[in-house]
Amino acid sequence: HPLVQLSKMIRWQEFESSFSKHYCANNGRPSKSIRLMSGLLILKHLRNVSDESLVMQWSENVYYQYFCGEQYFQCKA
């Protein structure tokens, strides 16, 4: 699947290195993973969809979830 291939081409660790300094480990609500947030933003622009539509599609699409770094299929957003 194209998203599986694309996910293997992206250097996710660079996103982690660049954005991790903006996350606080001990303040407020636990954050989502940087890979998830970066992957969702990439998918949003690739598919040209709204945030709401993307979340709905993510909860139904195993390829979106794999692209965003999930190890197992999640039924809920």
Coordinates of C-alpha atoms in Angstrom, one line a residue:
H1 CA 0.0 0.0 0.0
P2 CA 1.4 3.5 -0.8
L3 CA 1.0 4.7 2.8
V4 CA 3.1 1.8 4.0
Q5 CA 5.8 2.5 1.5
L6 CA 5.7 6.3 2.3
S7 CA 5.9 5.6 6.1
K8 CA 9.1 3.7 5.5
M9 CA 10.7 6.5 3.5
I10 CA 10.1 9.2 6.1
R11 CA 12.7 9.8 8.7
W12 CA 10.4 9.9 11.7
Q13 CA 13.2 10.3 14.2
E14 CA 13.9 13.8 12.7
F15 CA 10.4 14.9 13.7
E16 CA 11.0 13.4 17.1
S17 CA 14.3 15.3 17.5
S18 CA 12.9 18.6 16.3
F19 CA 9.6 18.7 18.2
S20 CA 10.4 16.9 21.5
K21 CA 11.8 20.0 23.0
H22 CA 8.3 21.6 22.8
Y23 CA 6.7 18.8 24.9
C24 CA 6.6 18.8 28.6
A25 CA 6.6 15.4 30.3
N26 CA 5.2 16.5 33.7
N27 CA 2.7 19.3 33.0
G28 CA -0.9 19.0 31.9
R29 CA -2.6 16.3 29.9
P30 CA -0.4 13.4 28.6
S31 CA 0.6 14.2 25.0
K32 CA 0.0 12.2 21.9
S33 CA 3.1 10.8 20.1
I34 CA 5.0 13.1 17.8
R35 CA 4.8 10.5 15.1
L36 CA 1.0 10.5 15.4
M37 CA 0.7 14.2 15.3
S38 CA 3.1 14.6 12.4
G39 CA 1.5 11.7 10.5
L40 CA -2.0 13.2 10.9
L41 CA -0.8 16.5 9.6
I42 CA 0.8 14.9 6.6
L43 CA -2.3 12.8 5.9
K44 CA -4.5 15.9 6.2
H45 CA -2.6 17.7 3.5
L46 CA -2.2 14.6 1.3
R47 CA -5.9 14.0 1.4
N48 CA -7.0 17.6 1.6
V49 CA -9.5 17.0 4.3
S50 CA -10.7 18.8 7.5
D51 CA -9.5 17.8 11.0
E52 CA -12.9 16.3 11.7
S53 CA -12.9 14.2 8.5
L54 CA -9.4 13.0 9.1
V55 CA -10.1 11.8 12.6
M56 CA -13.2 9.9 11.4
Q57 CA -11.1 8.4 8.5
W58 CA -8.2 7.5 10.9
S59 CA -10.5 5.5 13.2
E60 CA -11.7 3.4 10.2
N61 CA -8.5 3.1 8.2
V62 CA -5.8 0.6 9.2
Y63 CA -3.3 2.2 6.7
Y64 CA -3.7 5.6 8.2
Q65 CA -3.0 4.1 11.6
Y66 CA 0.0 2.2 10.4
F67 CA 1.3 5.4 8.8
C68 CA 1.0 7.2 12.1
G69 CA 2.9 4.5 14.0
E70 CA 0.2 2.4 15.5
Q71 CA 1.1 -1.2 16.2
Y72 CA -2.5 -2.4 16.4
F73 CA -5.7 -1.4 14.8
Q74 CA -7.6 1.1 17.0
C75 CA -11.4 1.4 16.6
K76 CA -11.7 4.7 18.4
A77 CA -10.0 8.0 17.7

